[in-house]
CSV table of C-alpha atoms and ligand atoms in Angstrom, one decimal:
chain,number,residue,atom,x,y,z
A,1,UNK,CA,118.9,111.3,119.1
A,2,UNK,CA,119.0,111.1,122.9
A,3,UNK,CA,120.6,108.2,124.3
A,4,UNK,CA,120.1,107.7,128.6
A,5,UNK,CA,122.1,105.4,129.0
A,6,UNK,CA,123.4,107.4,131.6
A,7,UNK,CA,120.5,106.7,133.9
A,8,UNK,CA,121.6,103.1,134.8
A,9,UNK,CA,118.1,102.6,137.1
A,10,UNK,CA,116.8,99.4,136.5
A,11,UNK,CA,112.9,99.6,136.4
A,12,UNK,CA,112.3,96.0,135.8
A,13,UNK,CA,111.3,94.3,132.7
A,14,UNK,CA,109.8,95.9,130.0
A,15,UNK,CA,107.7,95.8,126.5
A,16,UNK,CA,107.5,98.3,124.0
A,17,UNK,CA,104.0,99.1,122.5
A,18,UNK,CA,103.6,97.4,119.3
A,19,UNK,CA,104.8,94.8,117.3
A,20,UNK,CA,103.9,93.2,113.4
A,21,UNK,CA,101.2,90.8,113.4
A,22,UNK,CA,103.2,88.3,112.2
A,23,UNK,CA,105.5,88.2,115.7
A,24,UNK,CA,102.4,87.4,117.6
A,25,UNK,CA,104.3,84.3,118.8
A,26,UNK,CA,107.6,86.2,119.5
A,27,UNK,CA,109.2,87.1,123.2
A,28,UNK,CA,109.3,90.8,122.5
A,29,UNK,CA,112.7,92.1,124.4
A,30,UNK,CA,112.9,95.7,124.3
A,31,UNK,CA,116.4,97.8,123.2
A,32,UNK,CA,115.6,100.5,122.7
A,33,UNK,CA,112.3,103.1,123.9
A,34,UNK,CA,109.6,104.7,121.1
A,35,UNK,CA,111.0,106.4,117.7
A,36,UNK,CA,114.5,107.8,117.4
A,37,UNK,CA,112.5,109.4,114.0
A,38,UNK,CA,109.4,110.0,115.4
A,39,UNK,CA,108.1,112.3,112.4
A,40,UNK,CA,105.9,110.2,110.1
A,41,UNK,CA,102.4,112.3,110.1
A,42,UNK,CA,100.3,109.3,109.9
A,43,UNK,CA,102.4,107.8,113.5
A,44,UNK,CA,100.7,108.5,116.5
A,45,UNK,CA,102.7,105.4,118.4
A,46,UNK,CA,105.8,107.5,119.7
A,47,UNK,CA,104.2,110.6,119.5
A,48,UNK,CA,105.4,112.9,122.9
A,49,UNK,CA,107.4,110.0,124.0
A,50,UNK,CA,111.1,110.4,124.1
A,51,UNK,CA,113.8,108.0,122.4
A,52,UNK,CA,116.2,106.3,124.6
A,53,UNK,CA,118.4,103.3,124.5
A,54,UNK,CA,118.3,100.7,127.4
A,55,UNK,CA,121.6,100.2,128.5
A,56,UNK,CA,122.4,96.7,127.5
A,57,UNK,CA,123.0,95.0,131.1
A,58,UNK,CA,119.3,96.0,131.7
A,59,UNK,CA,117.8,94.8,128.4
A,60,UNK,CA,120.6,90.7,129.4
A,61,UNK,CA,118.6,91.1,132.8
A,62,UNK,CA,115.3,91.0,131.2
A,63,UNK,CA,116.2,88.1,129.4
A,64,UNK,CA,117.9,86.6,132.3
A,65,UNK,CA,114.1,87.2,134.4
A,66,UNK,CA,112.2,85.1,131.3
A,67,UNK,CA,114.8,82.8,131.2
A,68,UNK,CA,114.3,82.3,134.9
A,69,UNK,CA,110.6,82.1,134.8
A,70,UNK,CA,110.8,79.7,131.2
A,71,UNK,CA,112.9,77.3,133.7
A,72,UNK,CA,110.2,77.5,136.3
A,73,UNK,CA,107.6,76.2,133.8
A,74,UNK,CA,110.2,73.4,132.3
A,75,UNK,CA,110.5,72.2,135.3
A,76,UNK,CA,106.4,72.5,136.4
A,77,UNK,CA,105.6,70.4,133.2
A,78,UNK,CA,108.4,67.5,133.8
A,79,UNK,CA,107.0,67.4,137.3
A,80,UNK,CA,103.0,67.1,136.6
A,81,UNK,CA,102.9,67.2,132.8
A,82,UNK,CA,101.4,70.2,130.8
A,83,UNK,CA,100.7,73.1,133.4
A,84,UNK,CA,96.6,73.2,134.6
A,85,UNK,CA,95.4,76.8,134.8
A,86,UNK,CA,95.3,75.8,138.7
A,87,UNK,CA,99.1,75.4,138.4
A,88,UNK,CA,99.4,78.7,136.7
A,89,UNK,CA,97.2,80.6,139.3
A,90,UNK,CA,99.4,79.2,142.1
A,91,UNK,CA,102.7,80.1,140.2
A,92,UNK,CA,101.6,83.7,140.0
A,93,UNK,CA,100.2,83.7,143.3
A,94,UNK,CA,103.7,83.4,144.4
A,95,UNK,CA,105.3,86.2,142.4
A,96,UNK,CA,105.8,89.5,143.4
A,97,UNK,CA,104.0,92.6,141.6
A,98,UNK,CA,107.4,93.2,139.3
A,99,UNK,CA,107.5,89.5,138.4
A,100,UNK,CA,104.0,89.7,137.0
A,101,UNK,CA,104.7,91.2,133.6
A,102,UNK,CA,107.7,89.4,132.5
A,103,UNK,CA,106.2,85.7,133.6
A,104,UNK,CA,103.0,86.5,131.6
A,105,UNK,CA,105.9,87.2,128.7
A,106,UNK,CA,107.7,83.9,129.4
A,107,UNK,CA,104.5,81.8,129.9
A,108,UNK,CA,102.9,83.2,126.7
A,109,UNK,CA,106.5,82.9,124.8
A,110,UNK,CA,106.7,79.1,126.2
A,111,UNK,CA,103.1,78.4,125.4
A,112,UNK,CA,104.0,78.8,121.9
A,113,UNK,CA,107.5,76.8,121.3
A,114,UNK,CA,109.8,79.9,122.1
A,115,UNK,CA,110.8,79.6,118.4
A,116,UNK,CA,111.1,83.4,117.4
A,117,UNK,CA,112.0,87.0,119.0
A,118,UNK,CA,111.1,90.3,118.1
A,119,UNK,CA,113.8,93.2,118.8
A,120,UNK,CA,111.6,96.2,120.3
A,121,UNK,CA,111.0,99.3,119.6
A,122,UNK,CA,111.1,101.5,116.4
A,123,UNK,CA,114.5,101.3,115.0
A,124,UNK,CA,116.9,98.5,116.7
A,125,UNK,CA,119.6,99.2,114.7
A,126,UNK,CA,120.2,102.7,115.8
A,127,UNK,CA,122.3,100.8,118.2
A,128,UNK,CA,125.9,99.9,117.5
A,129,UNK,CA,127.0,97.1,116.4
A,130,UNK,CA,128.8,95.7,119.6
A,131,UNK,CA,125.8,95.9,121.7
A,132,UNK,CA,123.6,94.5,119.6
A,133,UNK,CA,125.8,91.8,118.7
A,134,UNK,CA,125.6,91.5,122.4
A,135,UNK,CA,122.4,91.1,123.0
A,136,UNK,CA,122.0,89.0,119.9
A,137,UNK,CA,125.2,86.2,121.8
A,138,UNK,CA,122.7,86.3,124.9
A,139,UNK,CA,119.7,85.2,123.0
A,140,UNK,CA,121.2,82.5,121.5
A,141,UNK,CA,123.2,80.9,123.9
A,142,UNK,CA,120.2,81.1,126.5
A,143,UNK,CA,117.4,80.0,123.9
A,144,UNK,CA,119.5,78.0,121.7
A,145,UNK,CA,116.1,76.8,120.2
A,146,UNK,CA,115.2,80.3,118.8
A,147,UNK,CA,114.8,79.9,114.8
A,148,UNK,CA,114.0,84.1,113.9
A,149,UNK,CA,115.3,86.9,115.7
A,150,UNK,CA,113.5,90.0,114.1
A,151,UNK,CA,113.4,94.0,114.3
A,152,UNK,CA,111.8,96.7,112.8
A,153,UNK,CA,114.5,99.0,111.0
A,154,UNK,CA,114.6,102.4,109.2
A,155,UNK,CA,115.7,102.2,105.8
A,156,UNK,CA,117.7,105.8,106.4
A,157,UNK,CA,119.1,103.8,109.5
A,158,UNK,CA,120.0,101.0,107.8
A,159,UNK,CA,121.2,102.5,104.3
A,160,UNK,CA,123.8,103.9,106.8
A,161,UNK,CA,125.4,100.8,108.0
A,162,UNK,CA,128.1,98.7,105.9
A,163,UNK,CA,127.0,95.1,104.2
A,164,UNK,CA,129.7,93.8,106.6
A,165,UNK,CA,128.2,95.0,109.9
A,166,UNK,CA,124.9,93.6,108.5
A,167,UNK,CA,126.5,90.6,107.8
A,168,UNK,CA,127.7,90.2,111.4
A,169,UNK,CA,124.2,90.5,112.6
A,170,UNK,CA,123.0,88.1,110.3
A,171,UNK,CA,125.8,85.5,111.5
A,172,UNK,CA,124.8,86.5,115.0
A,173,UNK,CA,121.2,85.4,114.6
A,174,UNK,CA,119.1,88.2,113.5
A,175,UNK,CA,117.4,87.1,110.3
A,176,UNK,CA,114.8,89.1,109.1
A,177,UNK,CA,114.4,92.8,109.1
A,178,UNK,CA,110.6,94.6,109.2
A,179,UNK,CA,111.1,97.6,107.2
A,180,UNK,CA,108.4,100.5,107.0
A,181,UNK,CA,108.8,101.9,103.4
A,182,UNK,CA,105.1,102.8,103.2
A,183,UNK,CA,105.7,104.4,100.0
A,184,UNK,CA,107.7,104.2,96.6
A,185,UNK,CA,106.9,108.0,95.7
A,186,UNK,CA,109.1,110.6,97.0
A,187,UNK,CA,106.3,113.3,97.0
A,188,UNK,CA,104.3,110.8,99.5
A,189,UNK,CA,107.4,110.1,100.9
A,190,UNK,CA,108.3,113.8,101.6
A,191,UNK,CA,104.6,114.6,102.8
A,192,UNK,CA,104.0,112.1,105.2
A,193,UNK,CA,108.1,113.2,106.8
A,194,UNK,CA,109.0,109.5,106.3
A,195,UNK,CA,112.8,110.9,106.8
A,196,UNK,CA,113.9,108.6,103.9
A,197,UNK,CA,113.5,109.0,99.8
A,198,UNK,CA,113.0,106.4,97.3
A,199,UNK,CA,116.5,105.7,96.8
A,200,UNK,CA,117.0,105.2,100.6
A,201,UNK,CA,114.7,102.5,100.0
A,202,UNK,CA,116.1,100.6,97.4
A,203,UNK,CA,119.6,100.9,99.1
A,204,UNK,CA,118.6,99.6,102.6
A,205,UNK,CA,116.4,96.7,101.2
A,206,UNK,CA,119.3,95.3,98.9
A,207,UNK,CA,121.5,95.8,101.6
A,208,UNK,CA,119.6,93.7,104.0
A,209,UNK,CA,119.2,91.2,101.3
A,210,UNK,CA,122.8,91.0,100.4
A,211,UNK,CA,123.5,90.3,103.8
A,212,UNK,CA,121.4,87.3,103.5
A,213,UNK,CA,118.8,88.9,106.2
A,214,UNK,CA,115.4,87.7,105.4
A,215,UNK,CA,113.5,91.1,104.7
A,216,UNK,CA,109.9,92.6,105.3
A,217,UNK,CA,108.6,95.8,103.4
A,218,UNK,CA,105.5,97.3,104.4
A,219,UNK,CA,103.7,99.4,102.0
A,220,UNK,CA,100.8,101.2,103.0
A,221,UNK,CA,97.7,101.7,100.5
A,222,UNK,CA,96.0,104.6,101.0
A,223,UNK,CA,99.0,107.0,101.9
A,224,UNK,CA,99.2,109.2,99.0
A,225,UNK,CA,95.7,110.1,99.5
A,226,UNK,CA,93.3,110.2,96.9
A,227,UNK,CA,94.9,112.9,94.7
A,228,UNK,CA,98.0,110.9,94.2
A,229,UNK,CA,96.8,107.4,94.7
A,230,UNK,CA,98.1,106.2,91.4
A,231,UNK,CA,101.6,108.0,91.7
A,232,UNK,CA,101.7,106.2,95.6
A,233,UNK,CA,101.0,102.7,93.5
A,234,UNK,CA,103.0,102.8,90.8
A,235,UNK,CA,106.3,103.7,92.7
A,236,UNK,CA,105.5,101.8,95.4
A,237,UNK,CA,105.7,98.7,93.1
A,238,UNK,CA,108.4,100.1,91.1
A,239,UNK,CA,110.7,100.4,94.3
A,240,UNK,CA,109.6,96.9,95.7
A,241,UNK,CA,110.6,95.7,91.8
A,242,UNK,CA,114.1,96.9,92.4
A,243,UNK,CA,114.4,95.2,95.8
A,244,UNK,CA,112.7,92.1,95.4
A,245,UNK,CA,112.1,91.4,99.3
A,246,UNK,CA,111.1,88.1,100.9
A,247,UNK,CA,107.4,89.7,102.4
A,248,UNK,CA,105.5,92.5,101.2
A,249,UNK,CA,103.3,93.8,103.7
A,250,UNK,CA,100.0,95.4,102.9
A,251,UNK,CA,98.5,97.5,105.9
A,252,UNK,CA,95.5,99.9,104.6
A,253,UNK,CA,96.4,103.9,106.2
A,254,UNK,CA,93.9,104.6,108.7
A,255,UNK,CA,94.0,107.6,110.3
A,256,UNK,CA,94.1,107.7,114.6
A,257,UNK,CA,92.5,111.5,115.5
A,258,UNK,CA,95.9,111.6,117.5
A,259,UNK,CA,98.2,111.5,114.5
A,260,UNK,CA,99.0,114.9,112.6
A,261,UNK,CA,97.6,113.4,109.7
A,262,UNK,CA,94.2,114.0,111.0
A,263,UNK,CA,95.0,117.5,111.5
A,264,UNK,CA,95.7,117.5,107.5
A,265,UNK,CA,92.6,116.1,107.0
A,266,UNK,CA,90.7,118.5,109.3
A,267,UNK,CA,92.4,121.4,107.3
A,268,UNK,CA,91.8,120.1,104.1
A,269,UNK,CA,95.2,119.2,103.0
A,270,UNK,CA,94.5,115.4,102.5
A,271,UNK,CA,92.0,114.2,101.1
A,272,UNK,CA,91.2,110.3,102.2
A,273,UNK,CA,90.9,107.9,99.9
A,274,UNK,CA,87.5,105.7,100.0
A,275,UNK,CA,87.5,102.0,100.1
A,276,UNK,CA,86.8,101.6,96.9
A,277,UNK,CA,89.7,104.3,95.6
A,278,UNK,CA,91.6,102.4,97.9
A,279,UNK,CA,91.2,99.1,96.6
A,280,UNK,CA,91.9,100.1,92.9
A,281,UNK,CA,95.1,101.4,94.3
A,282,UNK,CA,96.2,98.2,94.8
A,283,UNK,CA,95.0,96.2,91.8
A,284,UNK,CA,97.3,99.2,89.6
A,285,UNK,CA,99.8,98.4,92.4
A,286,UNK,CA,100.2,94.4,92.3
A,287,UNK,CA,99.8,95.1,88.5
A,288,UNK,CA,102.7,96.6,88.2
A,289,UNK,CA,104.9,94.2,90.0
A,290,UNK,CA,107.7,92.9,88.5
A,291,UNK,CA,110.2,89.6,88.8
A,292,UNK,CA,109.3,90.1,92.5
A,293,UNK,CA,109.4,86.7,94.2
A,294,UNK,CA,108.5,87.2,97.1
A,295,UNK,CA,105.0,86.7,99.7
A,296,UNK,CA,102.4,89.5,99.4
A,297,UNK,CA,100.9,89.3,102.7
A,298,UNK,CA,97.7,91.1,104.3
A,299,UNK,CA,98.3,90.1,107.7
A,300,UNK,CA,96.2,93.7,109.2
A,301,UNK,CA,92.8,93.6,110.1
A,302,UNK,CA,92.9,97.2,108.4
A,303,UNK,CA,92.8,95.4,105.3
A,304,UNK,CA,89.5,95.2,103.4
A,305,UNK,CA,90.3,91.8,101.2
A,306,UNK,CA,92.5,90.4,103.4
A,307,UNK,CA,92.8,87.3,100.7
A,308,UNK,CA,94.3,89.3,98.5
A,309,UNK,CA,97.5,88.0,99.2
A,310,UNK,CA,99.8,85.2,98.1
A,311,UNK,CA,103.3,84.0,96.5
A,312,UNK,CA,104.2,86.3,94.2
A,313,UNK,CA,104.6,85.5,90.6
A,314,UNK,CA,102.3,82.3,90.6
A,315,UNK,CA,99.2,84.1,92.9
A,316,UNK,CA,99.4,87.7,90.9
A,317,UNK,CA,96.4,86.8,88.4
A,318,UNK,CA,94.2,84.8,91.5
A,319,UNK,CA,94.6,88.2,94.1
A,320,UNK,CA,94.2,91.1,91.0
A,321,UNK,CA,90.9,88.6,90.3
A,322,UNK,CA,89.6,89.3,93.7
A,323,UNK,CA,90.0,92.9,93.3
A,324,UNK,CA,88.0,93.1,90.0
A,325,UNK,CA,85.5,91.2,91.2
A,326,UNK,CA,84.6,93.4,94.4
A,327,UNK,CA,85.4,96.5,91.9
A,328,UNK,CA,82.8,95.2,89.4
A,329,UNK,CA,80.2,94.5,92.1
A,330,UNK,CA,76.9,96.5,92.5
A,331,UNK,CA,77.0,99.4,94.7
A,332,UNK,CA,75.0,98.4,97.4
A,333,UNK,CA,76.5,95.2,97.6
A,334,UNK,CA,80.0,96.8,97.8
A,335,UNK,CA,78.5,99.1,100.7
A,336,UNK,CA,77.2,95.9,102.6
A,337,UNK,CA,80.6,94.1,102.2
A,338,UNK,CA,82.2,97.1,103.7
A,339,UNK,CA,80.3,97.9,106.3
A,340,UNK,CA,79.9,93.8,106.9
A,341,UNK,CA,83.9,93.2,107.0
A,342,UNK,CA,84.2,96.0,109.5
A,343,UNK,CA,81.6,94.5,111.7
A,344,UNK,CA,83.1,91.1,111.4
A,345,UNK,CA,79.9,89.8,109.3
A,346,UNK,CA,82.1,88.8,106.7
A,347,UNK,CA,85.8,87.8,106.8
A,348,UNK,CA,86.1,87.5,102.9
A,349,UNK,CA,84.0,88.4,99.7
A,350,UNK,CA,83.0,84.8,99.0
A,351,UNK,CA,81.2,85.0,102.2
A,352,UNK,CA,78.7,87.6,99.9
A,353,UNK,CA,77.4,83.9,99.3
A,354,UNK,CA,75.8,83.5,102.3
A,355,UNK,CA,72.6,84.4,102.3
A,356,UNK,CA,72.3,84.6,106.3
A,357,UNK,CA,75.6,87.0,106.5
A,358,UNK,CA,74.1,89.3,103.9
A,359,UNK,CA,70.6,89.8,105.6
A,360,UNK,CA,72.7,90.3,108.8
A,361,UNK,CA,74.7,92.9,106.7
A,362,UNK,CA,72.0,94.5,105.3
A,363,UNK,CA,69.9,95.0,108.9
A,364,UNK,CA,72.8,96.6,110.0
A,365,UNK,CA,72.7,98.8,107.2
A,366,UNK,CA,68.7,99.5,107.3
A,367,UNK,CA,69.6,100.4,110.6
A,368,UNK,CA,71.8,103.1,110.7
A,369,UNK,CA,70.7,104.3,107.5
A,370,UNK,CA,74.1,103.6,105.7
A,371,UNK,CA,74.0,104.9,102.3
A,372,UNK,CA,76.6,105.4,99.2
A,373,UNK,CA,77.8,109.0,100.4
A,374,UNK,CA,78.1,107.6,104.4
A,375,UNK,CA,79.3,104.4,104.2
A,376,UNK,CA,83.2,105.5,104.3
A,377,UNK,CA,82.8,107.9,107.1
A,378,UNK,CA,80.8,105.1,109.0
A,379,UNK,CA,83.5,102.7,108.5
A,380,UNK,CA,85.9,104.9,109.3
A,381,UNK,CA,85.1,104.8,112.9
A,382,UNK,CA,84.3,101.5,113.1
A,383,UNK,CA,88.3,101.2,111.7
A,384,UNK,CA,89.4,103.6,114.2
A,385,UNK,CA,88.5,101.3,117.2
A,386,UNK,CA,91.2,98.7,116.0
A,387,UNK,CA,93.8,101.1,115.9
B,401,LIG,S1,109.6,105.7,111.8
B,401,LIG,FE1,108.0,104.2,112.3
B,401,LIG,S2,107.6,104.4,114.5
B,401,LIG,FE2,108.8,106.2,113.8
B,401,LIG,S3,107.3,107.8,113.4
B,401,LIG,FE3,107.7,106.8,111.5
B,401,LIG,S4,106.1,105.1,111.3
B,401,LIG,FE4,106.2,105.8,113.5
């Protein structure tokens, strides 16, 4: 790991790349810089990018610059009531080039109730303890409004640290931990270089949870490729069974020509799964869940069915019925659903039962001459625009 902290140059406020869907809303206050891992063949975020940690006076005078420009805009709307995009235009108008970045953060953080924060980059808690507990005092004495502080975390990270330092955090303010586990199956696990087994897994979830920290697996369908699909599914959902976390994740592998996974695939040593290989994966995988009861959510526009998610026991039987039913559809109307979900068409399969979406659909299709043995590859590159 490389730590610069040495390098005490302040270059303003910064944000990392990338964040989960579901901290769309969050001010994202970057710690640390890219992956202290960095390995994962299916990555390409990090990739060439060193790791560093910003020293933590730099990371308290970002926060200090939103809270500065958060005031500005408190005060705009107890002057003249909610800001006009006039008032905006003449606020920025005033800022310098530096100020730019981290008042679009404040305004877009204010705009939406400043309720939650999201702890950036890879693997937060590489940091120790004292600085993040730090950081963490800032946050909530400056935004004592903030409900969720949240992170991404590396189970091999985390299945490091002691239930007591986890509690501290938690006591601190940071309640809910994103964890990549991608996989149950320790041969997935040791192909893609996910730098943690099955057991790392299990250990850093329950630690999380027994810390009281709310916690976030993501599993990725698709992953084990389409040799080792069910293997991928089955342990996946055994290791989540042994955890029991508060979100399951779904987001569908796709595969960006920068990662090294689409080296493997250009050589021959993995073999993609389809759509429809893909979607069977996870009807064995929600199958075989068990006493989890927590939210399966499929919050990634990766996603194919992005309904197929829900509270866990009660929703099980409703989502695994939405996978049969696209499973047991024709092939053609499977192709035009895919191809239609891709292209925005459709947003869900019930929307098959509009006949004006389908024609659309199926124009497309006619079109570019989609057929059975083409439709994956076609998708594929729509897919590979999102990511
Ligand atoms: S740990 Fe996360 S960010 Fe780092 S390489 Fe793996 S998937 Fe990417």
């Amino acid at each position: 790991m490389t730590d610069t902290t040495a390098v005490h140059i302040y270059n303003g406020y910064e944000q990392g790349p990338i964040r989960p869907p579901s901290e769309a809303q969050s001010l994202l206050l970057r710690i640390t810089r890219n992956c202290p891992w960095n390995r994962c063949t299916f990555c390409p975020v990090y990739k060439g990018s060193r790791f560093s940690i910003r020293p933590v006076v730099h990371v308290l005078r970002d926060l200090d610059t939103v809270a500065g420009h958060v005031q500005q805009l408190v005060t705009l709307e107890a002057n003249s009531g909610s800001p006009t995009e006039q008032d905006l235009r003449n606020l920025m108008g005033r800022l310098s080039h530096a100020e730019i970045r981290p008042f679009r953060a404040a305004l877009t953080w204010y705009l939406a109730g400043m309720e939650s924060v999201f702890l950036q980059d890879a693997d937060s808690l590489v940091l120790q303890l004292p600085s993040l507990l730090t950081i963490l005092k800032h946050l909530t004495t400056h935004f004592p409004q903030i409900r969720r502080i949240t992170t991404y975390g590396r189970s091999a990270t985390i299945a490091r640290m002691t239930e007591n330092n986890l509690i501290a955090l938690a006591t601190a303010g940071l309640n809910r931990i994103h964890i990549g586990m991608e996989s149950g199956d320790k041969g997935v696990l040791a192909r893609v270089c996910k730098g943690s087994n099955k057991e790392t897994h299990i250990t850093a979830g329950c630690l999380v949870k027994q810390a009281g920290i709310e916690l976030s697996e993501y599993y990725m369908p698709g992953l084990g490729g389409s040799e080792h699909y069910q293997e991928h599914a089955l342990e996946t959902a055994d290791a989540l069974n042994r955890i029991n976390p508060d979100f399951i994740r779904l987001r569908t592998l796709a595969i960006p020509e920068r990662s090294p996974l689409a080296q493997e695939v250009r050589n021959g040593h993995f073999s993609k799964c389809s759509d429809l290989l893909v979607i069977k994966e996870i009807l064995l995988f929600i199958e075989n869940l068990q006493g989890v009861t927590g939210y399966l959510a499929s919050d990634h526009i990766l996603n194919l069915l992005p309904e197929v998610e829900g509270q866990l026991p009660q929703d099980k039987e409703r989502m695994t019925h939405v996978l049969r039913t696209f499973l047991e559809l024709d092939r053609q109307t499977q192709i035009l659903f895919q191809l239609g979900r891709r292209l925005g068409i459709f947003t869900r399969l019930a929307d098959l039962d509009d006949p004006q979406r389908l024609v659309e659909a199926a124009t497309v299709a006619a079109e570019f001459g989609v057929t059975a043995s083409s439709i994956d590859a076609i998708t594929d590159d729509i897919v590979r625009k999102f990511i």
